[in-house]
GROMACS .gro file of C-alpha atoms in nm:
model
  514
    1MET     CA    1  -3.279   2.808  -1.479
    2SER     CA    2  -3.236   2.480  -1.673
    3ASP     CA    3  -2.861   2.408  -1.612
    4GLY     CA    4  -2.949   2.467  -1.218
    5ILE     CA    5  -3.125   2.352  -0.971
    6PHE     CA    6  -3.335   2.624  -0.799
    7ILE     CA    7  -3.233   2.651  -0.440
    8GLY     CA    8  -3.427   2.973  -0.246
    9GLY     CA    9  -3.396   3.335  -0.278
   10GLY     CA   10  -3.128   3.570  -0.150
   11GLY     CA   11  -3.055   3.907  -0.101
   12PRO     CA   12  -3.266   4.166   0.096
   13ASP     CA   13  -3.580   4.095   0.010
   14TYR     CA   14  -3.531   3.694  -0.062
   15SER     CA   15  -3.612   3.744  -0.431
   16GLN     CA   16  -3.303   3.716  -0.583
   17PRO     CA   17  -3.279   3.329  -0.689
   18GLN     CA   18  -2.984   3.139  -0.573
   19ASN     CA   19  -2.904   2.842  -0.812
   20LEU     CA   20  -2.693   2.521  -0.777
   21SER     CA   21  -2.524   2.490  -1.116
   22LEU     CA   22  -2.549   2.093  -1.239
   23LYS     CA   23  -2.205   2.143  -1.423
   24TYR     CA   24  -2.014   2.190  -1.106
   25ALA     CA   25  -2.275   2.025  -0.903
   26ASN     CA   26  -1.983   1.731  -0.889
   27ARG     CA   27  -1.743   1.947  -0.688
   28HIS     CA   28  -1.931   1.828  -0.342
   29GLY     CA   29  -2.113   2.027  -0.087
   30LEU     CA   30  -2.156   2.065   0.268
   31ILE     CA   31  -2.507   2.040   0.439
   32ALA     CA   32  -2.461   2.187   0.810
   33GLY     CA   33  -2.616   2.336   1.098
   34ALA     CA   34  -2.727   2.290   1.473
   35THR     CA   35  -3.057   1.999   1.523
   36GLY     CA   36  -3.390   2.145   1.417
   37THR     CA   37  -3.258   2.420   1.200
   38GLY     CA   38  -3.405   2.270   0.890
   39LYS     CA   39  -3.132   2.058   0.741
   40THR     CA   40  -3.363   1.775   0.648
   41VAL     CA   41  -3.548   2.003   0.460
   42THR     CA   42  -3.242   2.144   0.229
   43LEU     CA   43  -3.164   1.758   0.127
   44GLN     CA   44  -3.525   1.729   0.084
   45ILE     CA   45  -3.564   2.037  -0.180
   46LEU     CA   46  -3.192   1.950  -0.304
   47ALA     CA   47  -3.264   1.535  -0.398
   48GLU     CA   48  -3.603   1.687  -0.573
   49GLY     CA   49  -3.372   1.917  -0.828
   50PHE     CA   50  -3.164   1.639  -0.853
   51SER     CA   51  -3.432   1.376  -0.953
   52ALA     CA   52  -3.616   1.611  -1.188
   53ALA     CA   53  -3.278   1.722  -1.351
   54GLY     CA   54  -3.251   1.351  -1.442
   55VAL     CA   55  -2.933   1.262  -1.152
   56PRO     CA   56  -2.987   0.956  -0.970
   57VAL     CA   57  -2.961   1.016  -0.604
   58PHE     CA   58  -2.835   0.815  -0.278
   59LEU     CA   59  -2.922   0.910   0.044
   60SER     CA   60  -2.983   0.786   0.377
   61ASP     CA   61  -3.269   0.855   0.627
   62VAL     CA   62  -3.173   0.891   0.980
   63LYS     CA   63  -3.490   0.987   1.130
   64GLY     CA   64  -3.742   0.832   0.870
   65ASP     CA   65  -3.882   1.190   0.707
   66LEU     CA   66  -3.709   1.152   0.398
   67SER     CA   67  -3.942   0.845   0.288
   68GLY     CA   68  -4.222   1.147   0.189
   69LEU     CA   69  -4.033   1.191  -0.123
   70ALA     CA   70  -4.232   0.908  -0.250
   71GLN     CA   71  -4.565   1.084  -0.207
   72ALA     CA   72  -4.668   1.450  -0.324
   73GLY     CA   73  -4.735   1.723  -0.073
   74SER     CA   74  -5.088   1.839   0.022
   75GLU     CA   75  -5.322   2.135   0.024
   76GLY     CA   76  -5.449   2.018   0.347
   77PHE     CA   77  -5.093   1.983   0.532
   78LYS     CA   78  -5.045   2.269   0.845
   79LEU     CA   79  -4.781   2.401   0.672
   80HIS     CA   80  -4.925   2.465   0.352
   81ASP     CA   81  -5.025   2.821   0.392
   82ALA     CA   82  -4.597   2.924   0.537
   83PHE     CA   83  -4.490   2.734   0.224
   84ALA     CA   84  -4.697   2.909  -0.040
   85SER     CA   85  -4.603   3.206   0.141
   86ARG     CA   86  -4.235   3.130   0.093
   87ALA     CA   87  -4.264   3.041  -0.257
   88ALA     CA   88  -4.432   3.371  -0.346
   89THR     CA   89  -4.101   3.569  -0.116
   90ILE     CA   90  -3.840   3.377  -0.340
   91GLY     CA   91  -4.032   3.395  -0.660
   92LEU     CA   92  -4.122   3.058  -0.703
   93ASP     CA   93  -4.449   3.139  -0.915
   94ASP     CA   94  -4.492   2.762  -1.032
   95TYR     CA   95  -4.482   2.543  -0.689
   96SER     CA   96  -4.654   2.243  -0.691
   97TYR     CA   97  -4.684   1.948  -0.486
   98ALA     CA   98  -4.535   1.627  -0.660
   99ALA     CA   99  -4.382   1.288  -0.577
  100PHE     CA  100  -4.081   1.128  -0.663
  101PRO     CA  101  -3.928   0.801  -0.817
  102VAL     CA  102  -3.831   0.642  -0.500
  103THR     CA  103  -3.615   0.292  -0.424
  104PHE     CA  104  -3.618   0.217  -0.059
  105TRP     CA  105  -3.302  -0.004   0.072
  106ASP     CA  106  -3.266  -0.189   0.365
  107LEU     CA  107  -2.989  -0.357   0.528
  108PHE     CA  108  -3.223  -0.549   0.736
  109GLY     CA  109  -3.425  -0.603   0.474
  110VAL     CA  110  -3.757  -0.489   0.655
  111ALA     CA  111  -3.809  -0.113   0.570
  112GLY     CA  112  -3.687  -0.147   0.198
  113HIS     CA  113  -3.523  -0.404  -0.037
  114PRO     CA  114  -3.188  -0.591   0.094
  115VAL     CA  115  -2.876  -0.451  -0.007
  116ARG     CA  116  -2.587  -0.686   0.040
  117THR     CA  117  -2.228  -0.677  -0.029
  118THR     CA  118  -1.941  -0.948  -0.012
  119LEU     CA  119  -1.673  -0.963   0.213
  120ALA     CA  120  -1.389  -0.979  -0.080
  121GLU     CA  121  -1.563  -0.641  -0.214
  122MET     CA  122  -1.540  -0.493   0.126
  123GLY     CA  123  -1.144  -0.610   0.157
  124PRO     CA  124  -0.996  -0.623   0.458
  125LEU     CA  125  -0.918  -0.230   0.507
  126LEU     CA  126  -1.277  -0.139   0.560
  127LEU     CA  127  -1.350  -0.483   0.761
  128SER     CA  128  -1.075  -0.418   1.007
  129ARG     CA  129  -1.217  -0.051   1.050
  130LEU     CA  130  -1.566  -0.186   1.100
  131MET     CA  131  -1.449  -0.430   1.393
  132GLU     CA  132  -1.216  -0.198   1.535
  133LEU     CA  133  -0.883  -0.445   1.529
  134SER     CA  134  -0.565  -0.382   1.645
  135GLU     CA  135  -0.263  -0.353   1.376
  136ALA     CA  136  -0.176  -0.721   1.462
  137GLN     CA  137  -0.497  -0.820   1.433
  138GLU     CA  138  -0.535  -0.660   1.109
  139GLY     CA  139  -0.222  -0.842   0.930
  140ILE     CA  140  -0.373  -1.137   1.042
  141MET     CA  141  -0.714  -1.082   0.872
  142ASN     CA  142  -0.447  -0.931   0.571
  143ILE     CA  143  -0.337  -1.255   0.572
  144ALA     CA  144  -0.669  -1.438   0.557
  145PHE     CA  145  -0.761  -1.286   0.261
  146ARG     CA  146  -0.442  -1.331   0.089
  147VAL     CA  147  -0.499  -1.698   0.161
  148ALA     CA  148  -0.851  -1.723   0.026
  149ASP     CA  149  -0.730  -1.546  -0.275
  150GLU     CA  150  -0.434  -1.767  -0.314
  151GLU     CA  151  -0.673  -2.112  -0.243
  152GLY     CA  152  -0.935  -1.996  -0.475
  153MET     CA  153  -1.178  -1.945  -0.170
  154PRO     CA  154  -1.413  -1.679  -0.252
  155LEU     CA  155  -1.509  -1.479   0.082
  156LEU     CA  156  -1.885  -1.382   0.057
  157ASP     CA  157  -2.003  -1.402   0.445
  158LEU     CA  158  -1.934  -1.423   0.767
  159LYS     CA  159  -1.933  -1.796   0.775
  160ASP     CA  160  -1.654  -1.783   0.506
  161LEU     CA  161  -1.454  -1.581   0.725
  162GLN     CA  162  -1.533  -1.753   1.048
  163SER     CA  163  -1.397  -2.096   0.899
  164LEU     CA  164  -1.105  -1.923   0.730
  165LEU     CA  165  -0.987  -1.798   1.040
  166VAL     CA  166  -1.028  -2.162   1.202
  167TRP     CA  167  -0.819  -2.301   0.904
  168VAL     CA  168  -0.542  -2.071   0.966
  169GLY     CA  169  -0.528  -2.114   1.328
  170GLU     CA  170  -0.449  -2.451   1.274
  171ASN     CA  171  -0.204  -2.390   1.021
  172ARG     CA  172  -0.060  -2.099   1.169
  173ASP     CA  173   0.296  -2.231   1.192
  174THR     CA  174   0.307  -2.275   0.810
  175LEU     CA  175   0.172  -1.935   0.744
  176SER     CA  176   0.386  -1.773   0.991
  177LEU     CA  177   0.730  -1.903   0.819
  178ARG     CA  178   0.525  -1.682   0.505
  179TYR     CA  179   0.354  -1.419   0.596
  180GLY     CA  180   0.434  -1.351   0.948
  181ASN     CA  181   0.378  -1.408   1.298
  182VAL     CA  182   0.011  -1.566   1.316
  183SER     CA  183  -0.081  -1.536   1.692
  184ILE     CA  184  -0.342  -1.774   1.812
  185GLN     CA  185  -0.491  -1.506   2.080
  186SER     CA  186  -0.528  -1.265   1.742
  187VAL     CA  187  -0.715  -1.514   1.589
  188GLY     CA  188  -0.935  -1.537   1.861
  189ALA     CA  189  -1.003  -1.195   1.899
  190ILE     CA  190  -1.086  -1.142   1.563
  191GLN     CA  191  -1.327  -1.404   1.621
  192ARG     CA  192  -1.478  -1.259   1.912
  193GLN     CA  193  -1.567  -0.917   1.716
  194LEU     CA  194  -1.684  -1.142   1.427
  195MET     CA  195  -1.957  -1.222   1.665
  196VAL     CA  196  -2.024  -0.878   1.782
  197LEU     CA  197  -2.072  -0.763   1.441
  198GLU     CA  198  -2.286  -1.068   1.401
  199ASN     CA  199  -2.499  -0.948   1.638
  200GLN     CA  200  -2.552  -0.596   1.517
  201GLY     CA  201  -2.690  -0.726   1.184
  202GLY     CA  202  -2.368  -0.788   0.950
  203THR     CA  203  -2.492  -1.138   0.848
  204GLN     CA  204  -2.777  -0.963   0.648
  205LEU     CA  205  -2.521  -0.740   0.527
  206PHE     CA  206  -2.284  -0.992   0.357
  207GLY     CA  207  -2.408  -1.226   0.080
  208GLU     CA  208  -2.525  -1.254  -0.284
  209PRO     CA  209  -2.671  -1.124  -0.488
  210ALA     CA  210  -2.460  -0.836  -0.389
  211LEU     CA  211  -2.595  -0.465  -0.462
  212ASP     CA  212  -2.519  -0.445  -0.846
  213LEU     CA  213  -2.428  -0.009  -0.856
  214ALA     CA  214  -2.614   0.023  -1.189
  215ASP     CA  215  -2.971  -0.033  -0.972
  216LEU     CA  216  -2.883   0.307  -0.804
  217MET     CA  217  -2.812   0.487  -1.134
  218HIS     CA  218  -3.123   0.404  -1.290
  219VAL     CA  219  -3.352   0.720  -1.456
  220GLY     CA  220  -3.672   0.661  -1.577
  221ALA     CA  221  -3.881   0.692  -1.911
  222ASP     CA  222  -3.979   1.049  -1.804
  223GLY     CA  223  -3.612   1.147  -1.761
  224ARG     CA  224  -3.593   1.154  -1.354
  225GLY     CA  225  -3.346   1.044  -1.172
  226GLN     CA  226  -3.414   0.746  -0.944
  227ILE     CA  227  -3.393   0.870  -0.589
  228ASN     CA  228  -3.257   0.579  -0.317
  229ILE     CA  229  -3.318   0.632   0.057
  230LEU     CA  230  -3.129   0.360   0.275
  231ALA     CA  231  -3.349   0.349   0.556
  232ALA     CA  232  -3.070   0.378   0.875
  233ASP     CA  233  -3.304   0.456   1.161
  234LYS     CA  234  -3.220   0.090   1.274
  235LEU     CA  235  -2.897   0.099   1.120
  236MET     CA  236  -2.804   0.377   1.340
  237GLY     CA  237  -2.776   0.137   1.630
  238ALA     CA  238  -2.485   0.033   1.486
  239PRO     CA  239  -2.314   0.347   1.404
  240ARG     CA  240  -1.985   0.168   1.281
  241LEU     CA  241  -2.177  -0.075   1.051
  242TYR     CA  242  -2.368   0.235   0.931
  243ALA     CA  243  -2.033   0.446   0.803
  244THR     CA  244  -1.850   0.174   0.708
  245PHE     CA  245  -2.107   0.041   0.427
  246LEU     CA  246  -2.146   0.427   0.315
  247LEU     CA  247  -1.746   0.442   0.305
  248TRP     CA  248  -1.779   0.071   0.096
  249LEU     CA  249  -2.020   0.215  -0.136
  250LEU     CA  250  -1.856   0.543  -0.193
  251SER     CA  251  -1.517   0.332  -0.257
  252GLU     CA  252  -1.675   0.095  -0.490
  253LEU     CA  253  -1.849   0.339  -0.708
  254PHE     CA  254  -1.490   0.498  -0.729
  255GLU     CA  255  -1.312   0.183  -0.842
  256THR     CA  256  -1.609   0.088  -1.084
  257LEU     CA  257  -1.708   0.381  -1.276
  258PRO     CA  258  -1.491   0.513  -1.579
  259GLU     CA  259  -1.360   0.849  -1.612
  260VAL     CA  260  -1.614   1.114  -1.780
  261GLY     CA  261  -1.399   1.452  -1.704
  262ASP     CA  262  -1.612   1.723  -1.666
  263PRO     CA  263  -1.995   1.632  -1.742
  264ASP     CA  264  -2.277   1.849  -1.759
  265LYS     CA  265  -2.459   1.747  -1.494
  266PRO     CA  266  -2.344   1.454  -1.217
  267LYS     CA  267  -2.409   1.041  -1.313
  268LEU     CA  268  -2.486   1.026  -0.904
  269VAL     CA  269  -2.511   1.245  -0.622
  270PHE     CA  270  -2.434   1.095  -0.272
  271PHE     CA  271  -2.546   1.251   0.035
  272PHE     CA  272  -2.332   1.136   0.324
  273ASP     CA  273  -2.557   1.213   0.643
  274GLU     CA  274  -2.419   1.187   1.006
  275ALA     CA  275  -2.085   1.265   0.844
  276HIS     CA  276  -1.922   1.260   1.200
  277LEU     CA  277  -1.970   0.886   1.229
  278LEU     CA  278  -1.764   0.850   0.953
  279PHE     CA  279  -1.416   1.045   1.094
  280ASP     CA  280  -1.478   0.959   1.462
  281ASP     CA  281  -1.168   0.772   1.596
  282ALA     CA  282  -1.096   0.667   1.223
  283PRO     CA  283  -0.716   0.596   1.135
  284LYS     CA  284  -0.511   0.800   0.909
  285ALA     CA  285  -0.502   0.509   0.671
  286LEU     CA  286  -0.881   0.606   0.658
  287VAL     CA  287  -0.896   0.918   0.645
  288ASP     CA  288  -0.675   0.937   0.378
  289LYS     CA  289  -0.851   0.695   0.146
  290VAL     CA  290  -1.179   0.951   0.196
  291GLU     CA  291  -0.992   1.242   0.102
  292GLN     CA  292  -0.838   1.023  -0.189
  293VAL     CA  293  -1.227   0.950  -0.278
  294ALA     CA  294  -1.308   1.289  -0.247
  295ARG     CA  295  -1.066   1.449  -0.446
  296LEU     CA  296  -1.069   1.201  -0.747
  297ILE     CA  297  -1.417   1.081  -0.764
  298ARG     CA  298  -1.582   1.401  -0.910
  299SER     CA  299  -1.405   1.321  -1.251
  300LYS     CA  300  -1.615   0.996  -1.217
  301GLY     CA  301  -1.931   1.233  -1.255
  302VAL     CA  302  -2.022   1.161  -0.852
  303GLY     CA  303  -2.079   1.404  -0.607
  304VAL     CA  304  -2.082   1.379  -0.248
  305TYR     CA  305  -2.266   1.612  -0.024
  306PHE     CA  306  -2.158   1.564   0.351
  307ILE     CA  307  -2.453   1.612   0.606
  308THR     CA  308  -2.346   1.717   0.994
  309GLN     CA  309  -2.388   1.990   1.276
  310ASN     CA  310  -2.076   2.113   1.298
  311PRO     CA  311  -1.828   2.186   0.963
  312ASP     CA  312  -1.566   2.097   1.245
  313ASP     CA  313  -1.666   1.739   1.169
  314VAL     CA  314  -1.511   1.704   0.894
  315PRO     CA  315  -1.137   1.684   0.856
  316GLU     CA  316  -0.986   2.007   0.742
  317ASP     CA  317  -0.856   1.848   0.376
  318ILE     CA  318  -1.185   1.690   0.334
  319LEU     CA  319  -1.332   1.995   0.373
  320GLY     CA  320  -1.175   2.218   0.139
  321GLN     CA  321  -1.327   1.979  -0.109
  322LEU     CA  322  -1.629   2.110  -0.063
  323GLY     CA  323  -1.732   2.365  -0.327
  324ASN     CA  324  -2.112   2.406  -0.243
  325ARG     CA  325  -2.262   2.511   0.154
  326PHE     CA  326  -2.528   2.505   0.289
  327GLN     CA  327  -2.468   2.645   0.643
  328HIS     CA  328  -2.765   2.616   0.860
  329ALA     CA  329  -2.795   2.809   1.250
  330LEU     CA  330  -2.482   2.733   1.461
  331ARG     CA  331  -2.522   2.805   1.823
  332ALA     CA  332  -2.255   3.000   2.033
  333PHE     CA  333  -2.359   2.920   2.395
  334THR     CA  334  -1.980   2.876   2.465
  335ALA     CA  335  -1.621   2.948   2.381
  336ARG     CA  336  -1.574   2.674   2.161
  337ASP     CA  337  -1.894   2.732   2.005
  338ARG     CA  338  -1.767   3.070   1.921
  339LYS     CA  339  -1.444   2.947   1.775
  340ALA     CA  340  -1.624   2.686   1.586
  341LEU     CA  341  -1.827   3.015   1.408
  342SER     CA  342  -1.563   3.231   1.354
  343ARG     CA  343  -1.410   2.923   1.194
  344ALA     CA  344  -1.704   2.789   0.977
  345ALA     CA  345  -1.765   3.213   0.884
  346GLU     CA  346  -1.350   3.235   0.731
  347THR     CA  347  -1.424   2.950   0.479
  348TYR     CA  348  -1.640   3.166   0.309
  349ARG     CA  349  -1.609   3.467   0.057
  350PRO     CA  350  -1.745   3.790   0.226
  351ASN     CA  351  -2.064   3.960   0.155
  352GLU     CA  352  -2.006   4.332   0.218
  353ARG     CA  353  -2.399   4.330   0.316
  354PHE     CA  354  -2.379   4.164   0.669
  355SER     CA  355  -2.120   3.979   0.876
  356THR     CA  356  -2.100   3.606   0.829
  357VAL     CA  357  -2.033   3.527   1.174
  358ASP     CA  358  -2.387   3.706   1.253
  359ALA     CA  359  -2.553   3.554   0.967
  360ILE     CA  360  -2.417   3.223   1.060
  361ARG     CA  361  -2.549   3.291   1.401
  362ASP     CA  362  -2.873   3.417   1.349
  363VAL     CA  363  -3.054   3.241   1.057
  364GLY     CA  364  -3.412   3.124   1.124
  365VAL     CA  365  -3.531   2.743   1.055
  366GLY     CA  366  -3.577   2.767   0.654
  367GLU     CA  367  -3.281   3.008   0.627
  368ALA     CA  368  -2.952   2.913   0.551
  369VAL     CA  369  -2.575   3.083   0.481
  370THR     CA  370  -2.546   2.966   0.121
  371SER     CA  371  -2.225   2.983  -0.117
  372MET     CA  372  -2.205   2.809  -0.426
  373LEU     CA  373  -1.938   2.739  -0.717
  374GLU     CA  374  -1.988   2.984  -0.967
  375ASP     CA  375  -1.834   3.010  -1.331
  376LYS     CA  376  -1.507   2.865  -1.360
  377GLY     CA  377  -1.586   2.668  -1.017
  378VAL     CA  378  -1.539   3.013  -0.819
  379PRO     CA  379  -1.685   2.989  -0.530
  380GLY     CA  380  -1.957   3.251  -0.498
  381ILE     CA  381  -1.979   3.548  -0.230
  382VAL     CA  382  -2.185   3.426   0.072
  383GLU     CA  383  -2.574   3.449   0.069
  384ARG     CA  384  -2.831   3.457   0.324
  385SER     CA  385  -3.112   3.268   0.140
  386LEU     CA  386  -3.456   3.158   0.223
  387ILE     CA  387  -3.521   2.799   0.113
  388ARG     CA  388  -3.782   2.688  -0.087
  389PRO     CA  389  -4.013   2.479   0.003
  390PRO     CA  390  -4.030   2.119  -0.072
  391SER     CA  391  -4.282   1.988  -0.319
  392SER     CA  392  -4.281   1.623  -0.167
  393LYS     CA  393  -4.440   1.513   0.126
  394LEU     CA  394  -4.254   1.674   0.439
  395GLY     CA  395  -4.230   1.382   0.708
  396PRO     CA  396  -4.245   1.007   0.637
  397ILE     CA  397  -4.507   0.784   0.488
  398ASP     CA  398  -4.696   0.517   0.615
  399ASP     CA  399  -4.628   0.115   0.583
  400ALA     CA  400  -4.877   0.062   0.302
  401ALA     CA  401  -4.742   0.347   0.108
  402ARG     CA  402  -4.386   0.217   0.159
  403ARG     CA  403  -4.488  -0.116   0.021
  404ALA     CA  404  -4.618  -0.019  -0.260
  405ALA     CA  405  -4.367   0.176  -0.376
  406MET     CA  406  -4.106  -0.094  -0.298
  407GLN     CA  407  -4.353  -0.341  -0.556
  408ALA     CA  408  -4.328  -0.064  -0.822
  409SER     CA  409  -3.959  -0.049  -0.809
  410PRO     CA  410  -3.720  -0.165  -1.067
  411VAL     CA  411  -3.575  -0.357  -0.855
  412ALA     CA  412  -3.861  -0.535  -0.715
  413GLY     CA  413  -3.759  -0.910  -0.657
  414LYS     CA  414  -3.429  -0.922  -0.750
  415TYR     CA  415  -3.277  -0.884  -0.374
  416ASP     CA  416  -3.513  -1.043  -0.209
  417THR     CA  417  -3.367  -1.435  -0.222
  418LEU     CA  418  -3.038  -1.480  -0.065
  419ILE     CA  419  -2.818  -1.696  -0.243
  420ASP     CA  420  -2.573  -1.914  -0.033
  421ARG     CA  421  -2.309  -2.052  -0.343
  422LYS     CA  422  -1.998  -2.244  -0.311
  423SER     CA  423  -1.772  -2.017  -0.095
  424ALA     CA  424  -1.483  -2.072   0.156
  425TYR     CA  425  -1.719  -2.253   0.405
  426GLU     CA  426  -1.815  -2.532   0.200
  427ILE     CA  427  -1.462  -2.570   0.054
  428LEU     CA  428  -1.300  -2.623   0.388
  429LYS     CA  429  -1.592  -2.838   0.531
  430GLY     CA  430  -1.583  -3.009   0.239
  431ARG     CA  431  -1.202  -3.121   0.297
  432SER     CA  432  -1.304  -3.157   0.644
  433ASP     CA  433  -1.535  -3.402   0.549
  434GLN     CA  434  -1.326  -3.581   0.309
  435ALA     CA  435  -1.004  -3.645   0.593
  436ALA     CA  436  -1.296  -3.766   0.791
  437ALA     CA  437  -1.452  -3.994   0.572
  438GLU     CA  438  -1.061  -4.139   0.449
  439ALA     CA  439  -1.004  -4.191   0.829
  440ALA     CA  440  -1.336  -4.409   0.904
  441ARG     CA  441  -1.234  -4.595   0.602
  442ALA     CA  442  -0.901  -4.653   0.716
  443GLU     CA  443  -1.062  -4.771   1.060
  444GLU     CA  444  -1.313  -5.005   0.908
  445ALA     CA  445  -1.036  -5.157   0.688
  446ALA     CA  446  -0.847  -5.254   0.990
  447GLU     CA  447  -1.163  -5.370   1.167
  448GLU     CA  448  -1.191  -5.596   0.910
  449GLN     CA  449  -0.886  -5.779   0.904
  450SER     CA  450  -0.883  -6.121   1.135
  451VAL     CA  451  -0.750  -6.188   1.435
  452ALA     CA  452  -0.429  -6.370   1.269
  453GLU     CA  453  -0.346  -6.071   1.008
  454ARG     CA  454  -0.368  -5.841   1.278
  455GLU     CA  455  -0.107  -6.062   1.508
  456PHE     CA  456   0.093  -6.126   1.195
  457ASN     CA  457   0.117  -5.748   1.103
  458ALA     CA  458   0.180  -5.644   1.452
  459GLY     CA  459   0.493  -5.915   1.471
  460ARG     CA  460   0.605  -5.796   1.202
  461ARG     CA  461   0.608  -5.414   1.282
  462TYR     CA  462   0.745  -5.551   1.662
  463SER     CA  463   1.142  -5.650   1.695
  464GLY     CA  464   1.320  -5.712   1.999
  465ALA     CA  465   1.634  -5.761   1.934
  466ARG     CA  466   1.902  -5.502   1.755
  467VAL     CA  467   2.015  -5.529   1.438
  468GLU     CA  468   2.402  -5.529   1.360
  469ARG     CA  469   2.606  -5.493   1.082
  470SER     CA  470   2.707  -5.811   0.862
  471THR     CA  471   3.084  -5.770   1.007
  472ALA     CA  472   3.016  -5.672   1.362
  473GLN     CA  473   3.105  -5.923   1.600
  474PRO     CA  474   2.831  -6.049   1.854
  475ARG     CA  475   2.812  -5.904   2.166
  476LYS     CA  476   2.947  -6.099   2.429
  477GLY     CA  477   2.676  -6.233   2.681
  478THR     CA  478   2.427  -6.214   2.386
  479ALA     CA  479   2.224  -6.562   2.382
  480GLY     CA  480   2.262  -6.658   1.981
  481SER     CA  481   2.036  -6.896   1.840
  482PHE     CA  482   2.008  -7.292   1.912
  483GLY     CA  483   2.177  -7.360   1.567
  484GLU     CA  484   2.492  -7.088   1.611
  485ALA     CA  485   2.521  -7.255   1.946
  486ILE     CA  486   2.575  -7.612   1.759
  487THR     CA  487   2.808  -7.486   1.525
  488GLY     CA  488   3.047  -7.317   1.750
  489ALA     CA  489   3.093  -7.631   1.943
  490VAL     CA  490   3.140  -7.820   1.572
  491LEU     CA  491   3.398  -7.594   1.500
  492LYS     CA  492   3.557  -7.605   1.803
  493GLU     CA  493   3.588  -7.965   1.839
  494LEU     CA  494   3.749  -7.949   1.470
  495LYS     CA  495   4.007  -7.745   1.584
  496GLY     CA  496   4.113  -8.011   1.841
  497THR     CA  497   4.337  -8.360   1.791
  498THR     CA  498   3.970  -8.505   1.778
  499GLY     CA  499   3.871  -8.345   1.522
  500ARG     CA  500   4.160  -8.403   1.321
  501HIS     CA  501   4.137  -8.765   1.342
  502ILE     CA  502   3.799  -8.710   1.198
  503VAL     CA  503   3.898  -8.496   0.925
  504ARG     CA  504   4.132  -8.760   0.823
  505GLY     CA  505   3.887  -9.036   0.875
  506ILE     CA  506   3.657  -8.882   0.684
  507LEU     CA  507   3.900  -8.793   0.374
  508GLY     CA  508   4.089  -9.087   0.385
  509GLY     CA  509   3.705  -9.277   0.367
  510LEU     CA  510   3.659  -9.002   0.054
  511PHE     CA  511   4.005  -9.121  -0.147
  512LYS     CA  512   4.047  -9.485  -0.032
  513GLY     CA  513   3.912  -9.614  -0.353
  514ARG     CA  514   4.149  -9.441  -0.568
   0.00000   0.00000   0.00000
């Protein structure tokens, strides 16, 4: 069907077409199932279907298998006969092999084009989640971002934040009066977490040029949507970094894209593999943020599909937003497993032909219990479906084919060279260098003074006697100057008899000639 994606065949003999309507593809979805039950193939055929319909796709390649989307399948493949037989069973008469347009991305810049963001774009909430900060430490992180904004200091990479935190620690008394307590211990703890993040590869994540979201939404001249594959095999060694980056990307799409209402097909489909990593030990504020994004981003034309082993890995409020379901087998070896299986079955509209619980437990590899939204967004009746075989290569491609795909991608050369423009680190370093230069100039000026000038200046700065008020009497026993002593003696003598004679003599001499 032209307005949908063919998923596979359902019904008693798997001959009834099962289609995902493009009109409701932005209502999100779930791909779940135990390890080895076929989740990766379902993800691969969905990516193929969206690309063929002109819808760009973003997905993470946790095991390296999805790189095969860039290369066509082959009749020499060991499963060719099985694929051809399955295609005939489900009525896929025009089944053929084909490659799809792929752009490879890699946070470490090895298996794909470098993908970066800036600290300012990620923001203090996600960054605090990434570094597992306490509430008090998160508060200091918010203060640092506020100060950077007010002082006009861009936060681009890790050294910007490290330098700013040093400045915050040095000026903590002033900042505490305005923003609340800034503890030097908390600043030190954040610096240690930044060092851990740096060791996990965070240096490569933060910087410029930052990822342009438009590069994820490219549609080729042939009308096929670009499939963006994030190499995540090494990234899984830092699961918090992986989950935070994908959540940031989802949040950026939500904040940046305009409202489009209910489009005929999505503008982008986002697959979030290993979704449980997003919610493990996540604070309520973060879960609320994910729920908000999942609820509202569909109006931006973006569909989000979570891939995980068990539906219980996704919080119930978010699970309720996922209208298109592809449930592979769940194993029920323990009482807890059986309860999880029952809860998963309860989320589907029942089918009178079979028990949903039994179907989820018994479906084989390549099969899935499916339910997709129908007219007016109503969930379809649950069906046991045989998933169609992929047209692209099943499994990874070699390094030479990957390099060729990278050279031919629309963003070749755009993100390869790191740009380090003036930001918080350079601004704070400039201030420090200026203060040091001024201190050096003052010291040099002092050394250039002559010995006499230094002694004179030192003498002027020193006063050994207490300065009294002009009307105050001299202290008893205080030694005055030599002139003061002579004056006092003269006045005392004038007050006596001899003094009076002297005065008369002087006055008489003055007036004698009159």
